[in-house]
């Protein structure tokens, strides 16, 4: 909660030794796999998901509200209304700086949307879930050989036929589906 407050509501990618946002670390390098620059909508969804996992085991009042906030903010800033999908990175001013679509970002959003849909009963999260899954069915999932393509441009064209890379493999898509099944089983 404190880190999000320090960066205007979303969780920034990099902090200094005093846990203040480091707005310049790795500046202009959104393609660093483990240290991308910007607000990464995918990480807002992932934090939302993780908070809801924790909530299952040790619920605290703030967890669901923060999970909703992070999801909603990531969705409102990250969803591409023209082409569908989720942008990869936003500037400190929350403007799109990397319009590419990355497979793991959508997978984390699917998981968070389903968990929030079950937890809150808000049909808006199920609408987001449906939009995300339909988008993946159309653009990311290889229906012939399996797996999810790694990266698309803003217009949803694949850069290559490369699938989920090591070390991630298919962790994000499989975990998203698994968490959705667990959430639905609790209904």
JSON list of C-alpha atoms in Angstrom, two decimals:
[
{"chain": "A", "resi": 1, "resn": "UNK", "atom": "CA", "xyz": [0.00, 0.00, 0.00]},
{"chain": "A", "resi": 2, "resn": "UNK", "atom": "CA", "xyz": [2.79, 2.41, 0.84]},
{"chain": "A", "resi": 3, "resn": "UNK", "atom": "CA", "xyz": [4.64, 1.83, -2.43]},
{"chain": "A", "resi": 4, "resn": "UNK", "atom": "CA", "xyz": [1.53, 2.47, -4.49]},
{"chain": "A", "resi": 5, "resn": "UNK", "atom": "CA", "xyz": [0.84, 5.68, -2.58]},
{"chain": "A", "resi": 6, "resn": "UNK", "atom": "CA", "xyz": [4.37, 6.89, -3.28]},
{"chain": "A", "resi": 7, "resn": "UNK", "atom": "CA", "xyz": [3.85, 6.57, -7.01]},
{"chain": "A", "resi": 8, "resn": "UNK", "atom": "CA", "xyz": [0.33, 7.95, -7.38]},
{"chain": "A", "resi": 9, "resn": "UNK", "atom": "CA", "xyz": [-1.71, 4.77, -6.93]},
{"chain": "A", "resi": 10, "resn": "UNK", "atom": "CA", "xyz": [-0.12, 2.17, -9.15]},
{"chain": "A", "resi": 11, "resn": "UNK", "atom": "CA", "xyz": [3.04, 0.30, -8.28]},
{"chain": "A", "resi": 12, "resn": "UNK", "atom": "CA", "xyz": [6.12, 1.61, -10.08]},
{"chain": "A", "resi": 13, "resn": "UNK", "atom": "CA", "xyz": [8.73, -0.89, -11.24]},
{"chain": "A", "resi": 14, "resn": "UNK", "atom": "CA", "xyz": [11.84, 0.50, -9.52]},
{"chain": "A", "resi": 15, "resn": "UNK", "atom": "CA", "xyz": [12.67, 2.00, -6.14]},
{"chain": "A", "resi": 16, "resn": "UNK", "atom": "CA", "xyz": [15.78, 3.44, -4.54]},
{"chain": "A", "resi": 17, "resn": "UNK", "atom": "CA", "xyz": [17.32, 2.24, -1.28]},
{"chain": "A", "resi": 18, "resn": "UNK", "atom": "CA", "xyz": [14.82, 4.37, 0.70]},
{"chain": "A", "resi": 19, "resn": "UNK", "atom": "CA", "xyz": [11.86, 2.79, -1.14]},
{"chain": "A", "resi": 20, "resn": "UNK", "atom": "CA", "xyz": [11.11, 5.93, -3.12]},
{"chain": "A", "resi": 21, "resn": "UNK", "atom": "CA", "xyz": [10.20, 5.55, -6.81]},
{"chain": "A", "resi": 22, "resn": "UNK", "atom": "CA", "xyz": [13.28, 5.70, -9.02]},
{"chain": "A", "resi": 23, "resn": "UNK", "atom": "CA", "xyz": [11.73, 7.41, -12.03]},
{"chain": "A", "resi": 24, "resn": "UNK", "atom": "CA", "xyz": [14.95, 7.21, -14.06]},
{"chain": "A", "resi": 25, "resn": "UNK", "atom": "CA", "xyz": [16.15, 3.64, -13.51]},
{"chain": "A", "resi": 26, "resn": "UNK", "atom": "CA", "xyz": [16.38, 1.85, -16.87]},
{"chain": "A", "resi": 27, "resn": "UNK", "atom": "CA", "xyz": [14.59, 4.80, -18.46]},
{"chain": "A", "resi": 28, "resn": "UNK", "atom": "CA", "xyz": [13.34, 4.17, -21.99]},
{"chain": "A", "resi": 29, "resn": "UNK", "atom": "CA", "xyz": [14.03, 0.43, -21.74]},
{"chain": "A", "resi": 30, "resn": "UNK", "atom": "CA", "xyz": [10.64, -1.24, -21.60]},
{"chain": "A", "resi": 31, "resn": "UNK", "atom": "CA", "xyz": [12.01, -4.40, -23.21]},
{"chain": "A", "resi": 32, "resn": "UNK", "atom": "CA", "xyz": [14.21, -5.52, -20.31]},
{"chain": "A", "resi": 33, "resn": "UNK", "atom": "CA", "xyz": [12.54, -8.81, -19.36]},
{"chain": "A", "resi": 34, "resn": "UNK", "atom": "CA", "xyz": [13.08, -8.45, -15.61]},
{"chain": "A", "resi": 35, "resn": "UNK", "atom": "CA", "xyz": [13.65, -4.70, -15.18]},
{"chain": "A", "resi": 36, "resn": "UNK", "atom": "CA", "xyz": [11.31, -2.90, -17.58]},
{"chain": "A", "resi": 37, "resn": "UNK", "atom": "CA", "xyz": [10.82, 0.82, -17.31]},
{"chain": "A", "resi": 38, "resn": "UNK", "atom": "CA", "xyz": [7.42, 2.24, -16.49]},
{"chain": "A", "resi": 39, "resn": "UNK", "atom": "CA", "xyz": [4.16, 1.32, -14.89]},
{"chain": "A", "resi": 40, "resn": "UNK", "atom": "CA", "xyz": [3.53, -2.19, -16.20]},
{"chain": "A", "resi": 41, "resn": "UNK", "atom": "CA", "xyz": [-0.23, -2.88, -16.30]},
{"chain": "A", "resi": 42, "resn": "UNK", "atom": "CA", "xyz": [0.58, -6.60, -16.14]},
{"chain": "A", "resi": 43, "resn": "UNK", "atom": "CA", "xyz": [2.20, -6.13, -12.75]},
{"chain": "A", "resi": 44, "resn": "UNK", "atom": "CA", "xyz": [-0.83, -4.22, -11.47]},
{"chain": "A", "resi": 45, "resn": "UNK", "atom": "CA", "xyz": [-2.94, -7.26, -12.44]},
{"chain": "A", "resi": 46, "resn": "UNK", "atom": "CA", "xyz": [-0.41, -9.64, -10.93]},
{"chain": "A", "resi": 47, "resn": "UNK", "atom": "CA", "xyz": [-0.40, -7.74, -7.62]},
{"chain": "A", "resi": 48, "resn": "UNK", "atom": "CA", "xyz": [-4.19, -7.78, -7.69]},
{"chain": "A", "resi": 49, "resn": "UNK", "atom": "CA", "xyz": [-4.14, -11.55, -8.16]},
{"chain": "A", "resi": 50, "resn": "UNK", "atom": "CA", "xyz": [-1.56, -12.07, -5.42]},
{"chain": "A", "resi": 51, "resn": "UNK", "atom": "CA", "xyz": [-3.56, -10.01, -2.94]},
{"chain": "A", "resi": 52, "resn": "UNK", "atom": "CA", "xyz": [-6.62, -12.14, -3.63]},
{"chain": "A", "resi": 53, "resn": "UNK", "atom": "CA", "xyz": [-4.58, -15.32, -3.10]},
{"chain": "A", "resi": 54, "resn": "UNK", "atom": "CA", "xyz": [-3.48, -13.98, 0.26]},
{"chain": "A", "resi": 55, "resn": "UNK", "atom": "CA", "xyz": [-7.05, -12.98, 1.03]},
{"chain": "A", "resi": 56, "resn": "UNK", "atom": "CA", "xyz": [-8.11, -16.62, 0.69]},
{"chain": "A", "resi": 57, "resn": "UNK", "atom": "CA", "xyz": [-5.81, -17.59, 3.54]},
{"chain": "A", "resi": 58, "resn": "UNK", "atom": "CA", "xyz": [-5.58, -14.54, 5.75]},
{"chain": "A", "resi": 59, "resn": "UNK", "atom": "CA", "xyz": [-8.06, -11.90, 4.81]},
{"chain": "A", "resi": 60, "resn": "UNK", "atom": "CA", "xyz": [-7.55, -8.29, 5.79]},
{"chain": "A", "resi": 61, "resn": "UNK", "atom": "CA", "xyz": [-10.02, -5.52, 4.98]},
{"chain": "A", "resi": 62, "resn": "UNK", "atom": "CA", "xyz": [-7.71, -3.58, 2.70]},
{"chain": "A", "resi": 63, "resn": "UNK", "atom": "CA", "xyz": [-6.72, -6.49, 0.43]},
{"chain": "A", "resi": 64, "resn": "UNK", "atom": "CA", "xyz": [-9.82, -6.69, -1.76]},
{"chain": "A", "resi": 65, "resn": "UNK", "atom": "CA", "xyz": [-10.09, -2.92, -2.08]},
{"chain": "A", "resi": 66, "resn": "UNK", "atom": "CA", "xyz": [-6.44, -2.61, -3.12]},
{"chain": "A", "resi": 67, "resn": "UNK", "atom": "CA", "xyz": [-6.81, -5.56, -5.51]},
{"chain": "A", "resi": 68, "resn": "UNK", "atom": "CA", "xyz": [-9.83, -3.88, -7.13]},
{"chain": "A", "resi": 69, "resn": "UNK", "atom": "CA", "xyz": [-8.01, -0.56, -7.34]},
{"chain": "A", "resi": 70, "resn": "UNK", "atom": "CA", "xyz": [-4.92, -2.05, -9.00]},
{"chain": "A", "resi": 71, "resn": "UNK", "atom": "CA", "xyz": [-6.99, -4.05, -11.46]},
{"chain": "A", "resi": 72, "resn": "UNK", "atom": "CA", "xyz": [-9.26, -1.13, -12.33]},
{"chain": "A", "resi": 73, "resn": "UNK", "atom": "CA", "xyz": [-6.37, 1.28, -12.76]},
{"chain": "A", "resi": 74, "resn": "UNK", "atom": "CA", "xyz": [-4.39, -1.19, -14.88]},
{"chain": "A", "resi": 75, "resn": "UNK", "atom": "CA", "xyz": [-7.48, -1.89, -16.98]},
{"chain": "A", "resi": 76, "resn": "UNK", "atom": "CA", "xyz": [-8.47, 1.76, -17.44]},
{"chain": "A", "resi": 77, "resn": "UNK", "atom": "CA", "xyz": [-4.95, 2.82, -18.41]},
{"chain": "A", "resi": 78, "resn": "UNK", "atom": "CA", "xyz": [-3.82, -0.36, -20.14]},
{"chain": "A", "resi": 79, "resn": "UNK", "atom": "CA", "xyz": [-6.71, -1.62, -22.29]},
{"chain": "A", "resi": 80, "resn": "UNK", "atom": "CA", "xyz": [-6.33, -0.77, -25.98]},
{"chain": "A", "resi": 81, "resn": "UNK", "atom": "CA", "xyz": [-9.84, 0.35, -26.95]},
{"chain": "A", "resi": 82, "resn": "UNK", "atom": "CA", "xyz": [-9.00, 0.39, -30.67]},
{"chain": "A", "resi": 83, "resn": "UNK", "atom": "CA", "xyz": [-7.27, -2.97, -31.21]},
{"chain": "A", "resi": 84, "resn": "UNK", "atom": "CA", "xyz": [-7.99, -4.83, -27.98]},
{"chain": "A", "resi": 85, "resn": "UNK", "atom": "CA", "xyz": [-5.45, -6.29, -25.62]},
{"chain": "A", "resi": 86, "resn": "UNK", "atom": "CA", "xyz": [-3.33, -4.62, -22.99]},
{"chain": "A", "resi": 87, "resn": "UNK", "atom": "CA", "xyz": [-0.43, -2.25, -23.53]},
{"chain": "A", "resi": 88, "resn": "UNK", "atom": "CA", "xyz": [2.86, -3.28, -22.02]},
{"chain": "A", "resi": 89, "resn": "UNK", "atom": "CA", "xyz": [4.16, -0.08, -20.39]},
{"chain": "A", "resi": 90, "resn": "UNK", "atom": "CA", "xyz": [3.03, 3.36, -19.27]},
{"chain": "A", "resi": 91, "resn": "UNK", "atom": "CA", "xyz": [5.09, 6.45, -18.45]},
{"chain": "A", "resi": 92, "resn": "UNK", "atom": "CA", "xyz": [5.19, 8.10, -15.01]},
{"chain": "A", "resi": 93, "resn": "UNK", "atom": "CA", "xyz": [2.31, 10.24, -16.35]},
{"chain": "A", "resi": 94, "resn": "UNK", "atom": "CA", "xyz": [0.47, 7.00, -17.24]},
{"chain": "A", "resi": 95, "resn": "UNK", "atom": "CA", "xyz": [0.72, 7.55, -21.00]},
{"chain": "A", "resi": 96, "resn": "UNK", "atom": "CA", "xyz": [1.42, 4.57, -23.27]},
{"chain": "A", "resi": 97, "resn": "UNK", "atom": "CA", "xyz": [5.15, 4.22, -23.94]},
{"chain": "A", "resi": 98, "resn": "UNK", "atom": "CA", "xyz": [5.14, 0.61, -25.15]},
{"chain": "A", "resi": 99, "resn": "UNK", "atom": "CA", "xyz": [2.00, -0.39, -27.08]},
{"chain": "A", "resi": 100, "resn": "UNK", "atom": "CA", "xyz": [3.11, -3.99, -27.63]},
{"chain": "A", "resi": 101, "resn": "UNK", "atom": "CA", "xyz": [0.97, -6.80, -26.24]},
{"chain": "A", "resi": 102, "resn": "UNK", "atom": "CA", "xyz": [2.76, -9.42, -24.15]},
{"chain": "A", "resi": 103, "resn": "UNK", "atom": "CA", "xyz": [1.20, -12.82, -23.44]},
{"chain": "A", "resi": 104, "resn": "UNK", "atom": "CA", "xyz": [1.87, -12.82, -19.70]},
{"chain": "A", "resi": 105, "resn": "UNK", "atom": "CA", "xyz": [0.18, -9.44, -19.17]},
{"chain": "A", "resi": 106, "resn": "UNK", "atom": "CA", "xyz": [-3.12, -10.74, -20.55]},
{"chain": "A", "resi": 107, "resn": "UNK", "atom": "CA", "xyz": [-2.78, -13.99, -18.58]},
{"chain": "A", "resi": 108, "resn": "UNK", "atom": "CA", "xyz": [-2.35, -12.09, -15.30]},
{"chain": "A", "resi": 109, "resn": "UNK", "atom": "CA", "xyz": [-5.36, -9.92, -16.12]},
{"chain": "A", "resi": 110, "resn": "UNK", "atom": "CA", "xyz": [-7.48, -13.02, -16.82]},
{"chain": "A", "resi": 111, "resn": "UNK", "atom": "CA", "xyz": [-6.57, -14.48, -13.45]},
{"chain": "A", "resi": 112, "resn": "UNK", "atom": "CA", "xyz": [-7.17, -11.26, -11.54]},
{"chain": "A", "resi": 113, "resn": "UNK", "atom": "CA", "xyz": [-10.50, -10.63, -13.31]},
{"chain": "A", "resi": 114, "resn": "UNK", "atom": "CA", "xyz": [-11.81, -14.07, -12.44]},
{"chain": "A", "resi": 115, "resn": "UNK", "atom": "CA", "xyz": [-10.70, -13.83, -8.81]},
{"chain": "A", "resi": 116, "resn": "UNK", "atom": "CA", "xyz": [-12.28, -10.39, -8.48]},
{"chain": "A", "resi": 117, "resn": "UNK", "atom": "CA", "xyz": [-15.45, -11.59, -10.19]},
{"chain": "A", "resi": 118, "resn": "UNK", "atom": "CA", "xyz": [-15.85, -14.38, -7.67]},
{"chain": "A", "resi": 119, "resn": "UNK", "atom": "CA", "xyz": [-14.79, -12.31, -4.65]},
{"chain": "A", "resi": 120, "resn": "UNK", "atom": "CA", "xyz": [-16.90, -9.22, -5.37]},
{"chain": "A", "resi": 121, "resn": "UNK", "atom": "CA", "xyz": [-19.78, -10.55, -7.46]},
{"chain": "A", "resi": 122, "resn": "UNK", "atom": "CA", "xyz": [-19.26, -7.54, -9.76]},
{"chain": "A", "resi": 123, "resn": "UNK", "atom": "CA", "xyz": [-20.22, -8.55, -13.31]},
{"chain": "A", "resi": 124, "resn": "UNK", "atom": "CA", "xyz": [-17.80, -5.94, -14.70]},
{"chain": "A", "resi": 125, "resn": "UNK", "atom": "CA", "xyz": [-14.90, -8.22, -13.83]},
{"chain": "A", "resi": 126, "resn": "UNK", "atom": "CA", "xyz": [-16.55, -11.08, -15.73]},
{"chain": "A", "resi": 127, "resn": "UNK", "atom": "CA", "xyz": [-17.00, -8.78, -18.73]},
{"chain": "A", "resi": 128, "resn": "UNK", "atom": "CA", "xyz": [-13.29, -7.98, -18.59]},
{"chain": "A", "resi": 129, "resn": "UNK", "atom": "CA", "xyz": [-12.54, -11.70, -18.23]},
{"chain": "A", "resi": 130, "resn": "UNK", "atom": "CA", "xyz": [-14.65, -12.50, -21.32]},
{"chain": "A", "resi": 131, "resn": "UNK", "atom": "CA", "xyz": [-13.00, -9.71, -23.33]},
{"chain": "A", "resi": 132, "resn": "UNK", "atom": "CA", "xyz": [-9.53, -10.90, -22.32]},
{"chain": "A", "resi": 133, "resn": "UNK", "atom": "CA", "xyz": [-10.17, -14.57, -23.03]},
{"chain": "A", "resi": 134, "resn": "UNK", "atom": "CA", "xyz": [-11.78, -13.79, -26.40]},
{"chain": "A", "resi": 135, "resn": "UNK", "atom": "CA", "xyz": [-8.78, -11.62, -27.25]},
{"chain": "A", "resi": 136, "resn": "UNK", "atom": "CA", "xyz": [-6.37, -14.42, -26.36]},
{"chain": "A", "resi": 137, "resn": "UNK", "atom": "CA", "xyz": [-8.37, -16.98, -28.34]},
{"chain": "A", "resi": 138, "resn": "UNK", "atom": "CA", "xyz": [-8.12, -14.75, -31.39]},
{"chain": "A", "resi": 139, "resn": "UNK", "atom": "CA", "xyz": [-4.56, -13.44, -31.10]},
{"chain": "A", "resi": 140, "resn": "UNK", "atom": "CA", "xyz": [-2.31, -15.26, -28.60]},
{"chain": "A", "resi": 141, "resn": "UNK", "atom": "CA", "xyz": [-3.27, -18.93, -28.51]},
{"chain": "A", "resi": 142, "resn": "UNK", "atom": "CA", "xyz": [-1.79, -21.27, -31.11]},
{"chain": "A", "resi": 143, "resn": "UNK", "atom": "CA", "xyz": [-4.77, -23.50, -31.84]},
{"chain": "A", "resi": 144, "resn": "UNK", "atom": "CA", "xyz": [-2.70, -25.85, -34.01]},
{"chain": "A", "resi": 145, "resn": "UNK", "atom": "CA", "xyz": [0.37, -26.60, -31.88]},
{"chain": "A", "resi": 146, "resn": "UNK", "atom": "CA", "xyz": [-0.59, -25.24, -28.48]},
{"chain": "A", "resi": 147, "resn": "UNK", "atom": "CA", "xyz": [0.96, -22.56, -26.34]},
{"chain": "A", "resi": 148, "resn": "UNK", "atom": "CA", "xyz": [0.68, -18.79, -26.47]},
{"chain": "A", "resi": 149, "resn": "UNK", "atom": "CA", "xyz": [2.64, -16.54, -28.78]},
{"chain": "A", "resi": 150, "resn": "UNK", "atom": "CA", "xyz": [4.93, -14.29, -26.82]},
{"chain": "A", "resi": 151, "resn": "UNK", "atom": "CA", "xyz": [4.58, -10.82, -28.28]},
{"chain": "A", "resi": 152, "resn": "UNK", "atom": "CA", "xyz": [2.29, -8.86, -30.58]},
{"chain": "A", "resi": 153, "resn": "UNK", "atom": "CA", "xyz": [2.48, -5.32, -31.86]},
{"chain": "A", "resi": 154, "resn": "UNK", "atom": "CA", "xyz": [-0.26, -2.80, -31.17]},
{"chain": "A", "resi": 155, "resn": "UNK", "atom": "CA", "xyz": [-2.30, -4.01, -34.16]},
{"chain": "A", "resi": 156, "resn": "UNK", "atom": "CA", "xyz": [-2.06, -7.61, -32.81]},
{"chain": "A", "resi": 157, "resn": "UNK", "atom": "CA", "xyz": [0.39, -8.88, -35.42]},
{"chain": "A", "resi": 158, "resn": "UNK", "atom": "CA", "xyz": [2.96, -11.40, -34.20]},
{"chain": "A", "resi": 159, "resn": "UNK", "atom": "CA", "xyz": [6.60, -10.39, -34.32]},
{"chain": "A", "resi": 160, "resn": "UNK", "atom": "CA", "xyz": [7.52, -14.07, -34.62]},
{"chain": "A", "resi": 161, "resn": "UNK", "atom": "CA", "xyz": [6.21, -17.55, -33.96]},
{"chain": "A", "resi": 162, "resn": "UNK", "atom": "CA", "xyz": [8.14, -17.61, -30.67]},
{"chain": "A", "resi": 163, "resn": "UNK", "atom": "CA", "xyz": [6.14, -18.95, -27.74]},
{"chain": "A", "resi": 164, "resn": "UNK", "atom": "CA", "xyz": [6.54, -18.40, -24.00]},
{"chain": "A", "resi": 165, "resn": "UNK", "atom": "CA", "xyz": [10.29, -18.12, -23.40]},
{"chain": "A", "resi": 166, "resn": "UNK", "atom": "CA", "xyz": [12.41, -19.74, -20.72]},
{"chain": "A", "resi": 167, "resn": "UNK", "atom": "CA", "xyz": [12.46, -19.35, -17.76]},
{"chain": "A", "resi": 168, "resn": "UNK", "atom": "CA", "xyz": [8.76, -18.48, -17.79]},
{"chain": "A", "resi": 169, "resn": "UNK", "atom": "CA", "xyz": [7.59, -21.18, -20.23]},
{"chain": "A", "resi": 170, "resn": "UNK", "atom": "CA", "xyz": [3.80, -21.32, -19.96]},
{"chain": "A", "resi": 171, "resn": "UNK", "atom": "CA", "xyz": [3.66, -20.40, -16.28]},
{"chain": "A", "resi": 172, "resn": "UNK", "atom": "CA", "xyz": [1.44, -17.33, -16.70]},
{"chain": "A", "resi": 173, "resn": "UNK", "atom": "CA", "xyz": [-1.26, -18.82, -18.97]},
{"chain": "A", "resi": 174, "resn": "UNK", "atom": "CA", "xyz": [-1.41, -22.10, -17.05]},
{"chain": "A", "resi": 175, "resn": "UNK", "atom": "CA", "xyz": [-1.51, -20.31, -13.68]},
{"chain": "A", "resi": 176, "resn": "UNK", "atom": "CA", "xyz": [-4.25, -17.97, -14.94]},
{"chain": "A", "resi": 177, "resn": "UNK", "atom": "CA", "xyz": [-6.43, -20.89, -15.98]},
{"chain": "A", "resi": 178, "resn": "UNK", "atom": "CA", "xyz": [-5.66, -22.81, -12.79]},
{"chain": "A", "resi": 179, "resn": "UNK", "atom": "CA", "xyz": [-6.53, -19.87, -10.54]},
{"chain": "A", "resi": 180, "resn": "UNK", "atom": "CA", "xyz": [-9.75, -19.32, -12.46]},
{"chain": "A", "resi": 181, "resn": "UNK", "atom": "CA", "xyz": [-10.74, -22.96, -11.94]},
{"chain": "A", "resi": 182, "resn": "UNK", "atom": "CA", "xyz": [-10.02, -22.69, -8.20]},
{"chain": "A", "resi": 183, "resn": "UNK", "atom": "CA", "xyz": [-12.05, -19.49, -7.98]},
{"chain": "A", "resi": 184, "resn": "UNK", "atom": "CA", "xyz": [-14.99, -20.97, -9.86]},
{"chain": "A", "resi": 185, "resn": "UNK", "atom": "CA", "xyz": [-14.87, -24.10, -7.69]},
{"chain": "A", "resi": 186, "resn": "UNK", "atom": "CA", "xyz": [-15.48, -21.90, -4.63]},
{"chain": "A", "resi": 187, "resn": "UNK", "atom": "CA", "xyz": [-18.81, -20.67, -5.98]}
]
